[in-house]
Every structure is written in structure tokens, then in C-alpha cells.
Amino acid sequence: MHDVQQLIGGAWGTGNSDREMTVADPSDDTPVTRVVMSSEEDVRAAVHAARAAADGWAATAPAARAAAVRAAADAIEAASGELAQIMHTEMGKPADEAGDSIAAGVGTLRQYAELGPVHRGRTLAGDDEAIDLMAYAPRGVVGVITPWNDPVAVSCGLLGAALVTGNTVVFKPSERTPATGWRLARLLEPHLPAGVLNVLAGDGEVGAALAGSEVDVVAQVGSTATGRSIAAACARTGAKALLENGGSDPLVVDAGVDPVWAAGQAALGAYANSGQICVAVERVYVHRDIADAFLDALVAEAGRWSARIGPLVDKRLRDAVDDQVRRAVKDGADLRCGGVAPDGPGAFYPPTVLAGCTDDMAVMREETFGPVAPVAVVGSFDEGLRRAADSPYGLSATVLTASMSNAQQAWRRLPAGTVKVNNVFGGAPGGAAHPRRASGEGFGYGPELLDEMTVTKAVHLQAPPSGW
């Protein structure tokens, strides 16, 4: 059992509220983490501590800030086995996959440690007797609110970018993975001055208090509902909202591709991490010429995935996934496999394939966040793109096609921050994108995230008139 603590101004301790919670292992319902939640007073104290440390950290040489982040990355890498086990027990990700996720987070910290010192302003062409420049400065205090589905990698990205650019941080990990966030912060904190990193423990109520506090940025990865609440809070306080929220990411499968290979891509996109990935494949549009062979192959893939898939994070999510599947079947979808929650402990749900889905079904319209592949048959690639684009979300999309012309059409026409061709999880590590619509706002990755964490000031320096 892990007893999670908060960190305020360099001091670790228990939250000061009378609210507690316990997190259970989603594989067998065993209690694994106990949390005394932070109070509103704790939130104010954490923001105050971050504000008090802000000037000193901003004045620290960029190379020194980068060295601190790099040292923290080394510490996280050394403790990755322990951290992976905590993540496994809190949210169910198999330990080897959790290790891969932590390695990605370590790589992100090291990337920002390299980019931070070279993130700088530029000079402008102006009067010959003056100097004009665009200078970058940290925004100040950044509130970081992170999700449970990839709790280390996402946190490393936001924390690393905020810290190397000279901001101080108040960090609120997800209430579903509090020990993972707490242990990550324990590894980061020794390399930073007191007050530069502060950590709160608790649920959405604590996150809402942080979002409404006197911070300069709120960077959140999580649900659309939470993101909209944060955006409203930031509109009241004047803080910048940096949001990556939900998605219902489409996969469009063109005629002429190998249906077995395409089914493998669809299964990877829908079933990896039990479907609990922000950019998971949530709906499939397959060309009628290969639809039958594709569906047969996808059912076979689901059978292979069933032997290695982990549980969902908790039974609340499992019930929501199951409800979407049941409603789809009631409305006419053909359940090809899966779709029945097993008896016994834990929050397991089988890899599921639904055929004959229509765009008005919740399983196609809303975010599912579970191991479900709903499939609709289309008569043309153009129809697939059109229906894929008809969504309230715009996080990412994938197309599988042998046609360069269709690939060009896809990335131009699909209203998503990221469009991938012939690889559901492809992309360079420094890539960044703007999510659209209900999927958020602002850059959440890449060098552009450093821009989001800084303000730009135009400076005009001119010599005084001669004779003074």
C-alpha cells in the first residue's frame, strides 16, 4: 500500500483535508494506494510557494535548468522498474508496456533538456541606431493536471517543458494514478530548488481549485468535460489554458490494401493499452471491396489480443464501455466478438468487434476509451473521409491506402491535429500538433510546447540623443 503525500515549498507531508480515497488494483480489486486529499488551503499554499520560487528559477541559467532536468531523467530511468510496477498496479497497464511508456517520458525530458537552452528570441531589422529584439521569458507559475492512462510520459512532457523554460510548477496527478505521480515527483524533486516543483494529491475537486487559482498557465491532458471547465476558469483568472482532451479518432481503410495487414493496424490502434490511449482508433470506415475479409481478419486479431490485454482502469470505465457496446447492438450493430464483461474480480473487458455501425451510435460519435473496434462499410474513399471528418472531435486520424493521391487528400481534408498514413501510431518524437474542436487547444508536444510555456516581449533599445 502506497501512502501518497503532497509537496509544498520543499516539504513533503499529508494533505490537510478530511477527505480520503483508496485506489484499487484493477486486475483483482486489491487496495494499493491511500490518499489524504489536499485542501483548498493546500492549493493556495502550493501556488504561493511556486510564486515565491519563480523569480529565482527564472533567473537561473538555462543550461543549469537543463542540467537539473537531465539529472532527473537519469533518476527516473534508474527507478523505471519500480515506477512501472506502481503504474501496473494502479491502472492495469502490463509492466513491460509501462516500462516502454516510462522510457518515452525519460526521452522527452532529455529532449527538452537539449532544447531548453537554445530556445531564445531573435533580433529584428529596424533603425541602424537602435537594437530591436523579441525576447522570451517564462510565464510564471504553471498548473499541470495529468491523466491516468499514460501518467509518466504525459507528465514528463508538460513538466519538462515548463521547467526548462524557467517556470515553477504545481503538479496535480490523476486521482486514478496518484502513487505513480507521487513517485515520479519524488524522483524529480531532489534536483530542483525548493518551491520550483509542488505536488497536490486528490481528485477533480482539487484540480478545479488549482485551475481557478492565481496561476499563469493551466496545462491539462484529460477529458473534454474537464478541459472545458478549466477553460472557463482560465477565462475568469486570465491564465492561459493549454488543453489536450478527448477524441474519437477515425481509421479510413481504402480499397486495394491488404485486408489482413489493415486489420492488424486496426487492432493495434483499438486494443493497445486496452483502448485507453488518447489517439486510439475509435471508429473504422472500411471500403466495401475488402470489408468482409477485413472483418474476418479483425475478429482473428481480437482473439490474439485477448490473451495479452490488461484490465481497464476501473469498473466505472468498464461499465461505460459496456453500455456503449450494448446500445450499439440494440440499435442494430452486429457483435462479431467480445462485448461481454467477464465475471470475477477486476475491470477486464474483452477485445470487441462491432460491424454494421452507423454514425449516430454513441460508440461512433463519442469517446469510448476501451478495447472496442466499431466498423462501418463505405462505398468509396471519399465517403470514408467525409464521414471520418464529421465529428465533434479533432485529435488525430489515420488512413490506410496505397494511393498517394488519396493520402494527399486525406491529410488536407481531415480536420484533425495529426493525420497518419499507413501507420496508426506513426510519428517523429519531436512532432507537435494543434488539436481541434472538442479535443483541446494549443501545442502539447514538440519544440512548440516551449513557446506555449513562454511569453514574448518586443524590446526597442535606442541610444539617447547626442549631447546629453
Short mmCIF file of C-alpha atoms in Angstrom, two decimals:
data_model
loop_
_atom_site.label_atom_id
_atom_site.label_comp_id
_atom_site.label_asym_id
_atom_site.label_seq_id
_atom_site.Cartn_x
_atom_site.Cartn_y
_atom_site.Cartn_z
CA MET A 1 0.00 0.00 0.00
CA HIS A 2 1.39 3.39 -1.01
CA ASP A 3 0.63 6.40 1.18
CA VAL A 4 0.72 9.39 -1.13
CA GLN A 5 1.96 12.76 0.11
CA GLN A 6 1.85 16.31 -1.19
CA LEU A 7 4.87 18.60 -1.68
CA ILE A 8 4.67 22.30 -0.83
CA GLY A 9 7.69 24.58 -0.74
CA GLY A 10 10.16 21.73 -0.45
CA ALA A 11 8.32 19.91 2.38
CA TRP A 12 6.55 16.58 1.92
CA GLY A 13 3.51 15.91 4.08
CA THR A 14 -0.07 14.71 4.25
CA GLY A 15 -2.92 16.73 2.82
CA ASN A 16 -4.89 18.84 5.27
CA SER A 17 -8.43 17.97 4.23
CA ASP A 18 -10.75 15.46 5.86
CA ARG A 19 -11.28 13.67 2.54
CA GLU A 20 -9.53 10.39 1.78
CA MET A 21 -9.62 7.91 -1.07
CA THR A 22 -8.22 4.49 -1.88
CA VAL A 23 -7.16 3.23 -5.30
CA ALA A 24 -7.65 -0.47 -6.09
CA ASP A 25 -5.66 -2.67 -8.44
CA PRO A 26 -7.96 -3.04 -11.49
CA SER A 27 -6.87 -6.64 -12.03
CA ASP A 28 -8.09 -8.00 -8.67
CA ASP A 29 -9.64 -5.10 -6.70
CA THR A 30 -6.88 -5.15 -4.05
CA PRO A 31 -6.30 -1.74 -2.41
CA VAL A 32 -2.90 -0.39 -3.47
CA THR A 33 -2.85 3.37 -2.76
CA ARG A 34 -4.21 5.54 0.02
CA VAL A 35 -4.52 9.32 -0.35
CA VAL A 36 -5.43 12.10 2.05
CA MET A 37 -6.52 14.80 -0.34
CA SER A 38 -5.13 18.31 -0.46
CA SER A 39 -7.36 21.07 0.87
CA GLU A 40 -8.13 24.45 -0.69
CA GLU A 41 -5.66 25.89 1.79
CA ASP A 42 -3.03 23.44 0.50
CA VAL A 43 -3.72 24.57 -3.07
CA ARG A 44 -3.23 28.21 -2.11
CA ALA A 45 -0.03 27.35 -0.22
CA ALA A 46 1.38 25.39 -3.16
CA VAL A 47 0.68 28.24 -5.59
CA HIS A 48 2.21 30.71 -3.12
CA ALA A 49 5.34 28.55 -2.79
CA ALA A 50 5.66 28.30 -6.57
CA ARG A 51 5.23 32.07 -6.89
CA ALA A 52 7.88 32.73 -4.25
CA ALA A 53 10.36 30.50 -6.12
CA ALA A 54 9.52 31.86 -9.58
CA ASP A 55 11.96 34.78 -9.79
CA GLY A 56 14.93 32.74 -8.66
CA TRP A 57 14.21 29.88 -11.05
CA ALA A 58 13.60 32.25 -13.96
CA ALA A 59 16.98 33.89 -13.26
CA THR A 60 18.76 30.51 -13.21
CA ALA A 61 20.89 29.99 -16.30
CA PRO A 62 19.08 27.93 -18.94
CA ALA A 63 21.97 25.46 -19.02
CA ALA A 64 21.64 24.92 -15.26
CA ARG A 65 17.89 24.37 -15.55
CA ALA A 66 18.53 21.88 -18.35
CA ALA A 67 21.14 20.06 -16.26
CA ALA A 68 18.59 19.65 -13.45
CA VAL A 69 16.02 18.18 -15.83
CA ARG A 70 18.64 15.89 -17.34
CA ALA A 71 19.66 14.62 -13.89
CA ALA A 72 16.01 14.00 -13.05
CA ALA A 73 15.64 12.00 -16.26
CA ASP A 74 18.57 9.82 -15.20
CA ALA A 75 16.97 9.22 -11.81
CA ILE A 76 13.65 8.23 -13.39
CA GLU A 77 15.40 5.86 -15.76
CA ALA A 78 17.22 4.20 -12.86
CA ALA A 79 13.92 3.70 -10.99
CA SER A 80 11.87 2.74 -14.05
CA GLY A 81 11.24 -0.83 -12.87
CA GLU A 82 9.72 0.33 -9.60
CA LEU A 83 7.74 3.07 -11.31
CA ALA A 84 6.41 0.62 -13.91
CA GLN A 85 5.20 -1.71 -11.18
CA ILE A 86 3.34 1.09 -9.42
CA MET A 87 1.72 2.10 -12.70
CA HIS A 88 0.77 -1.52 -13.38
CA THR A 89 -0.95 -1.92 -10.02
CA GLU A 90 -2.82 1.40 -10.24
CA MET A 91 -4.12 1.38 -13.82
CA GLY A 92 -3.51 -2.10 -15.17
CA LYS A 93 -1.01 -1.48 -17.95
CA PRO A 94 1.22 -4.58 -18.26
CA ALA A 95 4.57 -3.90 -16.61
CA ASP A 96 6.61 -4.24 -19.82
CA GLU A 97 4.35 -1.75 -21.63
CA ALA A 98 4.53 0.54 -18.60
CA GLY A 99 8.32 0.36 -18.87
CA ASP A 100 8.16 1.41 -22.51
CA SER A 101 5.94 4.34 -21.55
CA ILE A 102 8.37 5.45 -18.84
CA ALA A 103 11.26 5.23 -21.31
CA ALA A 104 9.32 7.56 -23.60
CA GLY A 105 8.92 10.00 -20.72
CA VAL A 106 12.64 9.88 -19.96
CA GLY A 107 13.37 10.57 -23.62
CA THR A 108 11.02 13.56 -23.57
CA LEU A 109 12.75 15.05 -20.53
CA ARG A 110 16.12 14.66 -22.23
CA GLN A 111 14.74 16.21 -25.41
CA TYR A 112 13.59 19.30 -23.52
CA ALA A 113 16.87 19.46 -21.62
CA GLU A 114 18.57 19.83 -25.02
CA LEU A 115 16.02 22.24 -26.49
CA GLY A 116 15.60 24.50 -23.46
CA PRO A 117 18.94 26.34 -23.60
CA VAL A 118 18.57 27.05 -27.34
CA HIS A 119 15.02 28.34 -27.05
CA ARG A 120 15.63 32.07 -27.39
CA GLY A 121 14.46 35.27 -29.01
CA ARG A 122 15.54 36.95 -32.23
CA THR A 123 16.68 40.35 -33.40
CA LEU A 124 14.65 42.46 -35.80
CA ALA A 125 15.62 44.73 -38.66
CA GLY A 126 14.99 48.31 -37.54
CA ASP A 127 16.75 51.64 -37.17
CA ASP A 128 20.52 51.50 -37.63
CA GLU A 129 20.96 53.43 -34.39
CA ALA A 130 18.80 51.06 -32.33
CA ILE A 131 18.51 47.42 -31.45
CA ASP A 132 15.15 45.66 -31.71
CA LEU A 133 14.62 42.19 -30.39
CA MET A 134 11.98 39.64 -29.45
CA ALA A 135 12.82 38.23 -26.03
CA TYR A 136 11.35 35.13 -24.40
CA ALA A 137 10.55 34.87 -20.69
CA PRO A 138 8.82 32.23 -18.57
CA ARG A 139 5.11 32.74 -17.96
CA GLY A 140 5.49 32.23 -14.20
CA VAL A 141 3.55 29.50 -12.37
CA VAL A 142 2.21 26.56 -14.36
CA GLY A 143 -0.52 24.30 -13.01
CA VAL A 144 -0.07 20.81 -14.52
CA ILE A 145 -3.02 18.38 -14.40
CA THR A 146 -2.25 14.98 -15.92
CA PRO A 147 -4.20 11.83 -16.85
CA TRP A 148 -4.06 8.25 -15.64
CA ASN A 149 -3.77 6.43 -18.96
CA ASP A 150 -0.13 7.41 -19.62
CA PRO A 151 0.77 9.08 -16.33
CA VAL A 152 4.56 9.25 -16.64
CA ALA A 153 5.12 10.08 -20.31
CA VAL A 154 2.49 12.84 -20.40
CA SER A 155 3.66 14.32 -17.11
CA CYS A 156 7.29 14.32 -18.23
CA GLY A 157 6.38 16.30 -21.33
CA LEU A 158 4.48 19.05 -19.54
CA LEU A 159 6.76 19.20 -16.51
CA GLY A 160 9.94 19.14 -18.59
CA ALA A 161 8.83 21.92 -20.93
CA ALA A 162 7.63 24.10 -18.05
CA LEU A 163 10.80 23.66 -16.00
CA VAL A 164 13.43 24.16 -18.70
CA THR A 165 11.80 27.42 -19.78
CA GLY A 166 12.07 28.81 -16.24
CA ASN A 167 8.54 28.29 -14.90
CA THR A 168 7.71 26.90 -11.50
CA VAL A 169 5.07 24.18 -11.26
CA VAL A 170 2.13 22.99 -9.19
CA PHE A 171 1.51 19.39 -10.27
CA LYS A 172 -1.77 17.51 -9.71
CA PRO A 173 -1.59 13.88 -10.93
CA SER A 174 -4.76 11.95 -11.71
CA GLU A 175 -6.68 10.56 -8.74
CA ARG A 176 -6.63 7.17 -10.50
CA THR A 177 -2.80 7.01 -10.51
CA PRO A 178 -1.77 9.15 -7.53
CA ALA A 179 1.12 6.96 -6.38
CA THR A 180 2.60 6.94 -9.89
CA GLY A 181 2.56 10.74 -9.94
CA TRP A 182 3.85 10.97 -6.37
CA ARG A 183 6.77 8.62 -7.05
CA LEU A 184 7.62 10.49 -10.27
CA ALA A 185 7.70 13.76 -8.33
CA ARG A 186 9.88 12.15 -5.65
CA LEU A 187 12.43 11.41 -8.35
CA LEU A 188 12.26 14.92 -9.83
CA GLU A 189 12.24 16.99 -6.63
CA PRO A 190 15.83 16.42 -5.33
CA HIS A 191 17.23 18.05 -8.47
CA LEU A 192 15.26 21.28 -8.12
CA PRO A 193 15.32 24.19 -5.64
CA ALA A 194 12.58 24.20 -3.02
CA GLY A 195 9.29 25.53 -4.35
CA VAL A 196 10.10 25.02 -8.03
CA LEU A 197 8.05 21.79 -8.06
CA ASN A 198 5.00 21.46 -5.83
CA VAL A 199 2.65 18.48 -5.81
CA LEU A 200 -1.00 18.21 -4.80
CA ALA A 201 -2.92 14.99 -4.09
CA GLY A 202 -6.56 14.49 -4.82
CA ASP A 203 -9.46 14.34 -7.21
CA GLY A 204 -11.24 16.67 -9.59
CA GLU A 205 -12.19 18.99 -6.76
CA VAL A 206 -8.50 19.63 -6.07
CA GLY A 207 -7.85 20.06 -9.79
CA ALA A 208 -10.68 22.57 -10.07
CA ALA A 209 -9.25 24.57 -7.16
CA LEU A 210 -5.85 24.62 -8.87
CA ALA A 211 -7.34 25.65 -12.22
CA GLY A 212 -9.17 28.53 -10.57
CA SER A 213 -6.16 29.73 -8.57
CA GLU A 214 -3.70 32.53 -9.35
CA VAL A 215 -1.52 30.58 -11.77
CA ASP A 216 -0.33 31.81 -15.15
CA VAL A 217 -0.90 28.62 -17.18
CA VAL A 218 -3.07 25.55 -16.68
CA ALA A 219 -1.76 22.65 -18.79
CA GLN A 220 -4.16 19.72 -18.74
CA VAL A 221 -4.44 16.39 -20.53
CA GLY A 222 -7.72 14.62 -19.86
CA SER A 223 -11.39 14.62 -20.63
CA THR A 224 -13.19 17.21 -22.73
CA ALA A 225 -15.61 17.99 -19.89
CA THR A 226 -12.71 18.75 -17.55
CA GLY A 227 -10.94 20.75 -20.24
CA ARG A 228 -13.96 22.94 -20.80
CA SER A 229 -14.27 23.56 -17.07
CA ILE A 230 -10.60 24.55 -16.97
CA ALA A 231 -11.00 26.85 -19.97
CA ALA A 232 -13.88 28.60 -18.20
CA ALA A 233 -11.80 29.01 -15.05
CA CYS A 234 -8.90 30.43 -17.05
CA ALA A 235 -11.23 32.89 -18.75
CA ARG A 236 -12.07 34.23 -15.30
CA THR A 237 -8.49 34.44 -14.00
CA GLY A 238 -6.67 35.38 -17.20
CA ALA A 239 -4.44 32.28 -17.14
CA LYS A 240 -3.50 30.54 -20.37
CA ALA A 241 -5.31 27.24 -20.94
CA LEU A 242 -3.26 24.54 -22.68
CA LEU A 243 -5.50 21.53 -23.26
CA GLU A 244 -5.34 18.11 -24.87
CA ASN A 245 -8.73 16.50 -24.44
CA GLY A 246 -10.85 13.65 -25.74
CA GLY A 247 -11.04 12.19 -29.20
CA SER A 248 -12.97 9.79 -31.37
CA ASP A 249 -10.20 9.10 -33.82
CA PRO A 250 -11.15 7.53 -37.17
CA LEU A 251 -9.36 4.94 -39.29
CA VAL A 252 -10.20 5.01 -43.01
CA VAL A 253 -9.29 1.80 -44.90
CA ASP A 254 -9.08 2.22 -48.67
CA ALA A 255 -9.76 -0.38 -51.36
CA GLY A 256 -6.65 -2.12 -52.63
CA VAL A 257 -4.87 -2.53 -49.31
CA ASP A 258 -4.15 -5.94 -47.80
CA PRO A 259 -7.16 -6.58 -45.52
CA VAL A 260 -5.16 -8.75 -43.12
CA TRP A 261 -2.48 -6.09 -42.70
CA ALA A 262 -5.17 -3.42 -42.31
CA ALA A 263 -6.89 -5.50 -39.63
CA GLY A 264 -3.60 -5.72 -37.74
CA GLN A 265 -3.30 -1.94 -37.82
CA ALA A 266 -6.91 -1.52 -36.67
CA ALA A 267 -6.42 -3.97 -33.80
CA LEU A 268 -3.23 -2.26 -32.66
CA GLY A 269 -4.98 1.10 -32.71
CA ALA A 270 -8.10 -0.12 -30.91
CA TYR A 271 -6.68 -2.61 -28.38
CA ALA A 272 -3.25 -1.30 -27.28
CA ASN A 273 -3.37 -0.28 -23.61
CA SER A 274 -6.90 -1.75 -23.63
CA GLY A 275 -8.01 1.10 -25.86
CA GLN A 276 -7.07 3.66 -23.18
CA ILE A 277 -4.99 5.92 -25.42
CA CYS A 278 -5.89 9.47 -26.39
CA VAL A 279 -5.16 8.69 -30.04
CA ALA A 280 -6.65 5.18 -30.08
CA VAL A 281 -8.66 4.06 -33.11
CA GLU A 282 -12.25 4.62 -32.01
CA ARG A 283 -14.14 4.10 -35.30
CA VAL A 284 -13.29 2.36 -38.58
CA TYR A 285 -14.54 3.11 -42.11
CA VAL A 286 -13.58 0.27 -44.46
CA HIS A 287 -14.15 0.14 -48.22
CA ARG A 288 -16.81 -2.39 -49.20
CA ASP A 289 -14.44 -4.13 -51.66
CA ILE A 290 -12.38 -5.55 -48.77
CA ALA A 291 -14.89 -5.26 -45.91
CA ASP A 292 -15.68 -8.97 -45.48
CA ALA A 293 -12.05 -10.08 -45.48
CA PHE A 294 -11.10 -7.18 -43.22
CA LEU A 295 -13.78 -8.03 -40.64
CA ASP A 296 -12.83 -11.72 -40.59
CA ALA A 297 -9.20 -10.77 -40.04
CA LEU A 298 -10.10 -8.22 -37.36
CA VAL A 299 -12.05 -10.85 -35.39
CA ALA A 300 -8.99 -13.12 -35.58
CA GLU A 301 -6.79 -10.25 -34.35
CA ALA A 302 -9.16 -9.63 -31.45
CA GLY A 303 -8.74 -13.26 -30.43
CA ARG A 304 -4.97 -12.88 -30.40
CA TRP A 305 -5.15 -9.67 -28.37
CA SER A 306 -7.45 -11.25 -25.76
CA ALA A 307 -4.55 -13.28 -24.39
CA ARG A 308 -2.42 -10.25 -23.55
CA ILE A 309 -4.76 -7.34 -22.94
CA GLY A 310 -4.81 -5.75 -19.47
CA PRO A 311 -7.81 -4.54 -17.48
CA LEU A 312 -9.45 -1.17 -17.82
CA VAL A 313 -8.51 1.33 -15.14
CA ASP A 314 -11.63 0.64 -13.06
CA LYS A 315 -15.13 -0.80 -13.19
CA ARG A 316 -16.68 2.62 -13.69
CA LEU A 317 -14.95 2.92 -17.07
CA ARG A 318 -15.72 -0.72 -17.88
CA ASP A 319 -19.41 -0.09 -17.27
CA ALA A 320 -19.35 2.95 -19.55
CA VAL A 321 -17.64 0.97 -22.35
CA ASP A 322 -20.06 -1.91 -21.93
CA ASP A 323 -23.01 0.48 -22.06
CA GLN A 324 -21.86 1.89 -25.41
CA VAL A 325 -21.48 -1.62 -26.84
CA ARG A 326 -24.89 -2.74 -25.59
CA ARG A 327 -26.60 0.34 -27.01
CA ALA A 328 -24.91 -0.19 -30.38
CA VAL A 329 -26.14 -3.79 -30.53
CA LYS A 330 -29.62 -2.70 -29.53
CA ASP A 331 -29.56 -0.15 -32.37
CA GLY A 332 -28.58 -2.75 -34.95
CA ALA A 333 -24.83 -3.30 -34.78
CA ASP A 334 -23.57 -6.85 -35.32
CA LEU A 335 -21.45 -8.06 -32.38
CA ARG A 336 -18.75 -10.18 -34.05
CA CYS A 337 -16.77 -10.94 -30.90
CA GLY A 338 -16.28 -9.78 -27.31
CA GLY A 339 -18.81 -7.40 -25.88
CA VAL A 340 -19.43 -9.25 -22.59
CA ALA A 341 -17.73 -8.26 -19.34
CA PRO A 342 -16.33 -11.36 -17.62
CA ASP A 343 -17.39 -12.43 -14.16
CA GLY A 344 -14.99 -12.21 -11.25
CA PRO A 345 -12.75 -9.52 -9.80
CA GLY A 346 -11.08 -6.77 -11.73
CA ALA A 347 -12.13 -4.47 -14.56
CA PHE A 348 -11.36 -6.67 -17.56
CA TYR A 349 -13.17 -6.23 -20.88
CA PRO A 350 -12.52 -8.35 -23.98
CA PRO A 351 -11.34 -7.02 -27.36
CA THR A 352 -14.59 -6.33 -29.18
CA VAL A 353 -15.57 -6.01 -32.85
CA LEU A 354 -18.84 -4.39 -33.92
CA ALA A 355 -19.91 -4.46 -37.58
CA GLY A 356 -22.71 -2.55 -39.30
CA CYS A 357 -22.24 0.56 -37.17
CA THR A 358 -23.87 3.86 -38.05
CA ASP A 359 -22.59 7.35 -37.33
CA ASP A 360 -25.42 8.19 -34.95
CA MET A 361 -24.41 5.44 -32.50
CA ALA A 362 -22.64 6.62 -29.34
CA VAL A 363 -19.85 4.11 -29.99
CA MET A 364 -19.06 6.02 -33.22
CA ARG A 365 -19.89 9.53 -32.02
CA GLU A 366 -18.46 9.66 -28.51
CA GLU A 367 -15.14 8.72 -26.97
CA THR A 368 -15.21 5.08 -25.86
CA PHE A 369 -11.73 4.66 -24.31
CA GLY A 370 -11.93 0.88 -24.26
CA PRO A 371 -10.94 -2.11 -26.43
CA VAL A 372 -13.74 -1.72 -28.97
CA ALA A 373 -13.43 -1.57 -32.78
CA PRO A 374 -16.72 -0.34 -34.32
CA VAL A 375 -16.75 -0.76 -38.10
CA ALA A 376 -18.81 0.90 -40.82
CA VAL A 377 -18.64 -0.07 -44.51
CA VAL A 378 -18.29 2.75 -47.06
CA GLY A 379 -18.69 2.76 -50.81
CA SER A 380 -15.70 4.95 -51.62
CA PHE A 381 -12.61 6.53 -50.11
CA ASP A 382 -14.29 9.91 -50.47
CA GLU A 383 -17.24 8.72 -48.38
CA GLY A 384 -14.84 7.41 -45.75
CA LEU A 385 -13.08 10.78 -45.48
CA ARG A 386 -16.36 12.67 -45.35
CA ARG A 387 -17.78 10.51 -42.57
CA ALA A 388 -14.49 10.47 -40.68
CA ALA A 389 -14.46 14.29 -40.72
CA ASP A 390 -17.99 14.51 -39.32
CA SER A 391 -17.12 14.53 -35.61
CA PRO A 392 -17.14 16.95 -32.69
CA TYR A 393 -13.52 15.93 -32.05
CA GLY A 394 -10.30 16.58 -33.93
CA LEU A 395 -7.35 14.96 -32.18
CA SER A 396 -5.91 12.56 -34.77
CA ALA A 397 -6.87 10.34 -37.69
CA THR A 398 -5.33 7.52 -39.72
CA VAL A 399 -5.75 6.37 -43.32
CA LEU A 400 -4.52 3.14 -44.89
CA THR A 401 -4.10 3.50 -48.63
CA ALA A 402 -1.78 2.56 -51.48
CA SER A 403 -2.70 5.73 -53.38
CA MET A 404 -0.50 8.80 -52.97
CA SER A 405 -3.34 10.91 -54.32
CA ASN A 406 -5.71 9.61 -51.63
CA ALA A 407 -3.06 10.13 -48.96
CA GLN A 408 -2.72 13.77 -50.06
CA GLN A 409 -6.48 14.22 -49.97
CA ALA A 410 -6.65 12.70 -46.51
CA TRP A 411 -4.18 14.95 -44.73
CA ARG A 412 -5.64 18.04 -46.38
CA ARG A 413 -9.29 17.24 -45.73
CA LEU A 414 -9.36 15.60 -42.30
CA PRO A 415 -9.88 18.25 -39.58
CA ALA A 416 -7.52 16.72 -37.02
CA GLY A 417 -4.32 17.87 -35.37
CA THR A 418 -2.45 14.77 -36.56
CA VAL A 419 -3.05 12.69 -39.69
CA LYS A 420 -1.12 9.41 -40.08
CA VAL A 421 -0.85 7.47 -43.30
CA ASN A 422 -0.30 3.69 -43.19
CA ASN A 423 0.71 3.56 -39.51
CA VAL A 424 -1.77 4.06 -36.66
CA PHE A 425 0.92 5.11 -34.17
CA GLY A 426 3.50 6.63 -36.53
CA GLY A 427 5.23 9.94 -35.90
CA ALA A 428 8.59 11.54 -35.12
CA PRO A 429 9.34 12.19 -31.43
CA GLY A 430 9.51 15.97 -31.88
CA GLY A 431 6.17 16.25 -33.65
CA ALA A 432 3.58 18.70 -32.36
CA ALA A 433 0.02 19.41 -33.41
CA HIS A 434 -2.98 21.58 -32.67
CA PRO A 435 -5.97 19.53 -31.52
CA ARG A 436 -9.25 20.78 -32.97
CA ARG A 437 -12.78 21.32 -31.73
CA ALA A 438 -13.60 19.40 -28.52
CA SER A 439 -10.12 17.85 -28.48
CA GLY A 440 -8.40 20.88 -26.96
CA GLU A 441 -6.25 23.86 -27.83
CA GLY A 442 -2.56 24.72 -28.03
CA PHE A 443 0.56 22.66 -28.71
CA GLY A 444 1.10 19.86 -26.22
CA TYR A 445 4.35 18.37 -27.54
CA GLY A 446 7.48 19.15 -29.52
CA PRO A 447 9.57 22.32 -29.54
CA GLU A 448 6.37 24.32 -29.92
CA LEU A 449 5.42 23.43 -26.35
CA LEU A 450 8.33 25.61 -25.21
CA ASP A 451 6.65 28.52 -26.99
CA GLU A 452 3.41 27.79 -25.14
CA MET A 453 5.26 27.93 -21.82
CA THR A 454 6.85 31.33 -22.51
CA VAL A 455 5.81 34.90 -23.25
CA THR A 456 7.41 37.06 -25.94
CA LYS A 457 8.34 40.68 -25.31
CA ALA A 458 9.24 43.15 -28.05
CA VAL A 459 12.14 45.37 -26.96
CA HIS A 460 13.38 48.55 -28.66
CA LEU A 461 16.75 49.84 -27.45
CA GLN A 462 17.87 53.20 -28.86
CA ALA A 463 20.81 55.34 -27.87
CA PRO A 464 19.96 58.70 -26.26
CA PRO A 465 20.25 61.80 -28.45
CA SER A 466 23.78 63.12 -28.84
CA GLY A 467 24.70 65.94 -26.48
CA TRP A 468 23.08 64.52 -23.36
#
